[in-house]
Coordinates of C-alpha atoms and ligand atoms in Angstrom, one line a residue:
X569 CA 0.5 0.1 0.0
X570 CA 2.9 2.5 1.1
X571 CA 4.8 1.5 -2.1
X572 CA 1.8 2.2 -4.3
X573 CA 0.8 5.2 -2.5
X574 CA 4.2 7.1 -2.8
X575 CA 3.9 6.2 -6.7
X576 CA 0.3 8.1 -7.0
X577 CA 2.4 11.0 -5.4
X578 CA 1.2 10.9 -1.8
X579 CA 2.9 11.6 1.6
X580 CA 2.8 8.6 3.3
X581 CA 3.4 8.5 7.2
X582 CA 3.9 5.1 8.7
X583 CA 3.2 4.0 12.3
X584 CA 3.9 0.5 13.4
X585 CA 4.9 -1.0 16.2
X586 CA 7.1 -3.4 14.2
X587 CA 5.7 -6.3 16.5
X588 CA 5.4 -8.5 13.5
X589 CA 6.1 -5.3 10.0
X590 CA 9.0 -4.8 9.0
X591 CA 10.8 -1.1 8.8
X592 CA 12.5 -2.7 5.3
X593 CA 9.2 -2.8 3.8
X594 CA 8.5 1.0 4.5
X595 CA 10.8 2.3 1.7
X596 CA 10.9 6.0 1.3
X597 CA 8.4 6.7 3.3
X598 CA 8.5 8.3 7.0
X599 CA 7.6 5.8 9.7
X600 CA 7.1 6.0 13.5
X601 CA 7.8 3.3 15.5
X602 CA 4.6 4.0 17.8
X603 CA 2.1 1.2 19.0
X604 CA -2.2 2.4 19.1
X605 CA -2.2 1.6 22.2
X606 CA 0.3 4.3 23.1
X607 CA -1.8 7.1 23.4
X608 CA 0.5 9.9 24.1
X609 CA 2.8 9.1 21.4
X610 CA 0.1 9.0 18.9
X611 CA -1.4 12.8 20.3
X612 CA 2.5 13.3 19.7
X613 CA 2.4 12.5 15.9
X614 CA -1.1 13.6 15.0
X615 CA 0.1 16.8 16.5
X616 CA 3.3 17.5 14.8
X617 CA 1.0 16.3 11.3
X618 CA -1.4 17.0 9.2
X619 CA -3.1 14.1 8.0
X620 CA -6.0 14.1 4.8
X621 CA -7.1 10.3 5.8
X622 CA -6.0 7.6 7.8
X623 CA -5.6 3.9 6.9
X624 CA -5.7 1.3 9.5
X625 CA -3.7 -2.2 8.9
X626 CA -2.8 -3.0 12.2
X627 CA -4.0 -5.8 13.8
X628 CA -3.7 -9.6 15.4
X629 CA -5.0 -11.5 12.9
X630 CA -4.9 -15.1 13.5
X631 CA -7.5 -17.4 14.0
X632 CA -6.5 -19.8 16.1
X633 CA -3.9 -17.5 18.4
X634 CA -7.1 -15.5 18.6
X635 CA -8.6 -18.4 20.2
X636 CA -6.4 -19.4 23.2
X637 CA -5.7 -15.2 23.6
X638 CA -8.9 -13.3 22.8
X639 CA -7.9 -10.5 25.2
X640 CA -4.6 -9.8 23.9
X641 CA -6.6 -9.4 20.5
X642 CA -9.7 -7.9 22.2
X643 CA -6.5 -5.3 24.2
X644 CA -4.9 -4.6 20.7
X645 CA -7.9 -4.7 17.8
X646 CA -10.7 -2.7 19.6
X647 CA -8.1 -0.8 22.2
X648 CA -6.0 0.4 19.7
X649 CA -8.8 1.3 17.1
X650 CA -10.4 3.6 20.2
X651 CA -7.3 5.2 21.2
X652 CA -6.4 5.9 16.9
X653 CA -10.5 6.9 16.4
X654 CA -10.2 9.5 19.8
X655 CA -6.9 10.8 18.4
X656 CA -8.3 11.4 14.9
X657 CA -11.1 13.1 16.8
X658 CA -9.5 15.2 18.4
X659 CA -7.3 16.3 15.4
X660 CA -10.1 16.7 13.2
X661 CA -9.1 13.7 10.6
X662 CA -12.1 12.5 9.0
X663 CA -11.6 9.8 7.0
X664 CA -10.7 6.4 7.6
X665 CA -10.0 3.1 5.5
X666 CA -10.4 -0.2 7.9
X667 CA -8.9 -3.4 7.3
X668 CA -11.8 -5.5 8.1
X669 CA -12.2 -9.0 7.4
X670 CA -14.5 -12.5 6.1
X671 CA -14.0 -13.5 10.0
X672 CA -16.7 -11.5 10.2
X673 CA -19.2 -13.3 8.7
X674 CA -18.2 -16.9 10.4
X675 CA -19.6 -20.1 8.5
X676 CA -21.6 -18.2 5.6
X677 CA -24.9 -19.2 4.8
X678 CA -24.1 -19.9 1.3
X679 CA -21.8 -20.0 -1.2
X680 CA -21.3 -16.1 -2.3
X681 CA -20.3 -14.1 0.9
X682 CA -22.3 -10.2 0.0
X683 CA -22.6 -7.5 2.1
X684 CA -26.1 -8.3 3.3
X685 CA -25.1 -11.3 4.7
X686 CA -25.2 -11.4 8.7
X687 CA -22.0 -11.1 10.4
X688 CA -21.8 -13.9 13.0
X689 CA -17.9 -14.2 13.2
X690 CA -17.3 -17.6 15.0
X691 CA -13.7 -16.9 16.7
X692 CA -12.5 -13.8 18.8
X693 CA -10.5 -12.2 15.9
X694 CA -13.2 -12.1 13.6
X695 CA -14.8 -10.6 16.7
X696 CA -12.9 -7.9 17.4
X697 CA -12.9 -6.8 13.5
X698 CA -17.0 -6.9 13.6
X699 CA -17.0 -4.5 17.1
X700 CA -14.3 -1.8 15.4
X701 CA -17.4 -2.4 12.5
X702 CA -19.5 -1.0 14.7
X703 CA -17.6 1.6 16.2
X704 CA -16.8 2.8 12.7
X705 CA -21.0 2.7 12.0
X706 CA -21.5 4.8 15.1
X707 CA -18.8 7.0 15.3
X708 CA -20.3 7.9 11.4
X709 CA -23.8 8.6 13.2
X710 CA -22.3 10.7 16.2
X711 CA -19.6 12.9 14.2
X712 CA -19.7 12.3 10.4
X713 CA -16.4 9.9 10.6
X714 CA -16.5 8.7 6.9
X715 CA -15.3 5.3 6.6
X716 CA -14.6 2.2 4.6
X717 CA -14.2 -1.1 5.7
X718 CA -12.4 -3.2 3.5
X719 CA -13.1 -6.7 4.3
X720 CA -10.6 -8.9 2.8
X721 CA -10.8 -12.1 1.6
X722 CA -7.4 -14.4 2.1
X723 CA -4.8 -11.8 1.4
X724 CA -2.4 -13.4 -0.3
X725 CA 0.9 -12.6 -3.3
X726 CA 4.0 -10.3 -3.1
X727 CA 4.5 -7.3 -5.2
X728 CA 5.8 -8.3 -8.5
X729 CA 8.6 -6.5 -8.0
X730 CA 10.1 -9.5 -5.8
X731 CA 11.2 -6.4 -3.1
X732 CA 7.9 -7.0 -0.4
X733 CA 6.5 -10.0 0.3
X734 CA 5.3 -11.5 3.5
X735 CA 7.9 -12.3 6.9
X736 CA 6.4 -14.0 9.4
X737 CA 7.7 -15.9 12.3
X738 CA 6.3 -18.8 12.9
X739 CA 4.6 -18.9 9.6
X740 CA 0.8 -19.7 10.5
X741 CA -0.4 -18.9 6.3
X742 CA -0.9 -21.2 3.9
X743 CA 0.6 -20.2 0.8
X744 CA 3.7 -19.2 3.2
X745 CA 3.8 -22.2 4.2
X746 CA 3.5 -24.7 0.7
X747 CA 6.2 -22.4 -0.6
X748 CA 8.8 -22.8 2.4
X749 CA 7.7 -26.0 2.7
X750 CA 8.9 -26.7 -0.8
X751 CA 12.3 -24.8 -0.1
X752 CA 13.0 -26.8 2.8
X753 CA 12.5 -29.3 0.7
X754 CA 9.3 -30.7 0.8
X755 CA 9.4 -31.2 4.8
X756 CA 6.8 -30.8 7.3
X757 CA 3.7 -28.9 5.3
X758 CA 0.5 -30.3 7.4
X759 CA -3.2 -30.0 6.2
X760 CA -5.6 -28.5 8.9
X761 CA -8.6 -31.6 8.3
X762 CA -10.0 -33.0 5.7
X763 CA -13.3 -34.0 6.4
X764 CA -14.9 -30.4 6.1
X765 CA -18.4 -30.4 3.9
X766 CA -16.5 -29.1 0.4
X767 CA -15.3 -31.2 -2.5
X768 CA -12.3 -32.5 -1.2
X769 CA -13.1 -32.2 2.6
X770 CA -10.3 -28.8 3.3
X771 CA -10.8 -25.7 3.6
X772 CA -12.3 -23.3 0.4
X773 CA -11.0 -19.9 1.0
X774 CA -10.8 -16.8 -2.0
X775 CA -7.5 -15.4 -2.2
X776 CA -7.6 -11.8 -3.5
X777 CA -3.6 -11.0 -4.4
X778 CA -2.6 -7.8 -2.3
X779 CA -2.0 -4.9 -4.9
X780 CA -5.5 -6.0 -5.7
X781 CA -6.6 -5.6 -2.3
X782 CA -3.8 -2.1 -2.6
X783 CA -5.7 -0.5 -5.4
X784 CA -8.9 -0.9 -3.7
X785 CA -7.9 1.4 -0.8
X786 CA -6.7 3.8 -3.3
X787 CA -10.2 3.7 -4.2
X788 CA -11.8 4.0 -1.5
X789 CA -9.6 7.3 0.0
X790 CA -11.0 8.8 -3.5
X791 CA -14.6 7.6 -3.0
X792 CA -14.8 9.1 0.3
X793 CA -14.3 12.9 -1.0
X794 CA -17.6 12.5 -2.1
X795 CA -19.7 9.7 -0.1
X796 CA -20.2 10.0 3.9
X797 CA -21.2 7.7 6.5
X798 CA -19.4 3.6 7.2
X799 CA -19.8 2.2 4.4
X800 CA -18.1 -2.2 4.0
X801 CA -17.4 -3.9 1.0
X802 CA -16.1 -7.4 0.2
X803 CA -12.8 -7.9 -1.5
X804 CA -12.5 -11.2 -2.6
X805 CA -11.9 -12.7 -6.3
X806 CA -15.3 -14.4 -6.5
X807 CA -13.5 -18.4 -6.7
X808 CA -12.8 -20.5 -4.1
X809 CA -9.7 -23.0 -3.9
X810 CA -9.6 -25.7 -1.7
X811 CA -6.0 -26.0 0.9
X812 CA -5.4 -29.4 -1.7
X813 CA -5.8 -27.0 -4.7
X814 CA -3.3 -24.8 -3.3
X815 CA -1.1 -27.1 -2.7
X816 CA -1.3 -28.1 -6.5
X817 CA -1.2 -25.3 -7.8
X818 CA 2.0 -23.9 -5.9
X819 CA 3.0 -27.6 -7.4
X820 CA 2.9 -26.6 -10.9
X821 CA 4.5 -23.2 -10.5
X822 CA 7.4 -24.1 -8.4
X823 CA 7.9 -27.7 -10.3
X824 CA 7.8 -29.7 -7.7
X825 CA 5.5 -31.9 -6.2
X826 CA 4.4 -30.7 -2.6
X827 CA 4.0 -33.3 0.2
X828 CA 1.9 -32.7 3.1
X829 CA 0.3 -34.4 5.9
X830 CA -3.5 -33.9 7.4
X831 CA -3.8 -33.0 10.8
X832 CA -6.8 -32.6 13.1
X833 CA -9.3 -29.0 12.5
X834 CA -8.1 -25.9 13.1
X835 CA -10.1 -24.3 15.8
X836 CA -12.1 -21.2 14.8
X837 CA -11.8 -22.2 10.7
X838 CA -14.9 -22.0 8.9
X839 CA -15.3 -24.9 6.1
X840 CA -15.9 -22.6 3.2
X841 CA -15.5 -17.8 2.6
X842 CA -15.7 -17.1 -0.7
X843 CA -16.7 -13.4 -1.6
X844 CA -19.0 -11.6 -3.8
X845 CA -17.8 -8.5 -4.8
X846 CA -19.9 -6.9 -7.0
X847 CA -20.7 -3.8 -4.6
X848 CA -17.1 -2.7 -4.7
X849 CA -16.6 -3.3 -8.6
X850 CA -20.3 -1.7 -8.9
X851 CA -19.6 2.0 -6.4
X852 CA -15.7 2.0 -6.2
X853 CA -14.6 1.4 -9.7
X854 CA -12.2 -1.6 -8.6
X855 CA -11.5 -4.7 -10.0
X856 CA -9.1 -7.6 -9.5
X857 CA -6.4 -8.2 -11.7
X858 CA -4.9 -11.0 -10.7
X859 CA -7.9 -13.5 -11.5
X860 CA -5.6 -16.6 -11.2
X861 CA -4.7 -18.9 -8.7
X862 CA -1.1 -19.7 -10.2
X863 CA -0.2 -15.9 -11.6
X864 CA -0.9 -14.7 -7.3
X865 CA 1.8 -17.9 -6.0
X866 CA 4.1 -17.2 -9.0
X867 CA 4.5 -13.2 -7.4
X868 CA 4.7 -15.1 -3.7
X869 CA 7.4 -17.5 -5.0
X870 CA 9.0 -15.4 -6.3
X871 CA 9.8 -13.1 -3.5
X872 CA 10.4 -16.4 -1.6
X873 CA 13.4 -17.5 -3.5
X874 CA 14.8 -14.2 -2.4
X875 CA 13.2 -12.8 0.4
X876 CA 14.9 -9.5 2.0
X877 CA 13.7 -10.1 5.4
Ligands
LIG898 N1 -3.7 -24.1 6.5 C1 -3.4 -25.2 6.5 N2 -2.4 -25.3 6.4 C2 -1.2 -24.5 7.0 C3 -1.6 -23.3 7.0 C4 -2.9 -23.0 6.9 O1 -4.1 -26.3 6.0 O2 -0.2 -24.2 7.1 C5 -5.0 -23.8 6.2 C6 -5.9 -23.2 7.4 O3 -6.5 -24.0 8.3 C7 -7.2 -22.6 6.6 C8 -6.7 -21.6 5.0 O4 -5.3 -23.2 4.9 O5 -8.4 -23.7 5.9 C9 -6.0 -20.8 4.8 O6 -5.4 -20.5 5.7 P1 -4.2 -18.9 6.3 O7 -3.6 -19.3 7.7 O8 -3.5 -19.1 5.2 O9 -5.6 -18.2 5.9 P2 -6.8 -17.4 6.9 O10 -8.1 -18.4 6.0 O11 -6.7 -18.0 8.3 O12 -7.2 -16.4 7.0

């Protein structure tokens, strides 16, 4: 996102507590190491600069971890956002793009999830993000905060330049784990459950490229210039791939067969999550450019072979 904003000529300040982020990924933008829960430091940053808008990405975001450590999720994701919103309000910053998630839907009623689908999160991560969406709706009503909540389905892939990609320790996400297992000579890839009610028994997800997500944020920023209120958009490709299909696609991209071991289900995982993104396409004029799972994995593979951090 920062790379895209800089390319578009925006001035960008990044706040990151660097608990999972990497200073190297920020490039030429200003970086302030700051935690949103540190109200005094946040106040200093907002007093020093006049911001037109905030894009709020920071959160704890692991479903399994959220089940084990729910209070960390509520403190960081809900408390951190509260602190940010209070500071924005004090400084009359009136536009926010918020990273929400498909995890607010829980077990969906139908195959394709649009924005009218009820929010019924089944894990603390999803509940923390849903609470923030409600804070944004109430803030729009009470004092006119403009916001767009973008509900990502499965963010995937890396910058096609190969310069920026995901690097987590420990890594928990499927595509990086598959690629790391190829790099490690086929070691220890785990498939969490093959008894879900899906065609091959493994979970189905809608993988959406990070550059497509970033493009939607840019479109949301422009959209808010003429729109009031708290809007929500689902962002995905509209096609689901099972865990086994992702592993097969990665095998084609890397040219290597990939061995795996089936384990128990991971707590908190719904069987199927696939987006209907028609509203974003219609209102934001947004279209995902990476429609193909192999093209997404290809960018991730380029990054993993030459990871800089
Ligand atoms: N998954 C898996 N093995 C892994 C990592 C993930 O089988 O090493 C499964 C996980 O249970 C889920 C899907 O892959 O069904 C996508 O998981 P990921 O953690 O990438 O994203 P999430 O859906 O949690 O946002």
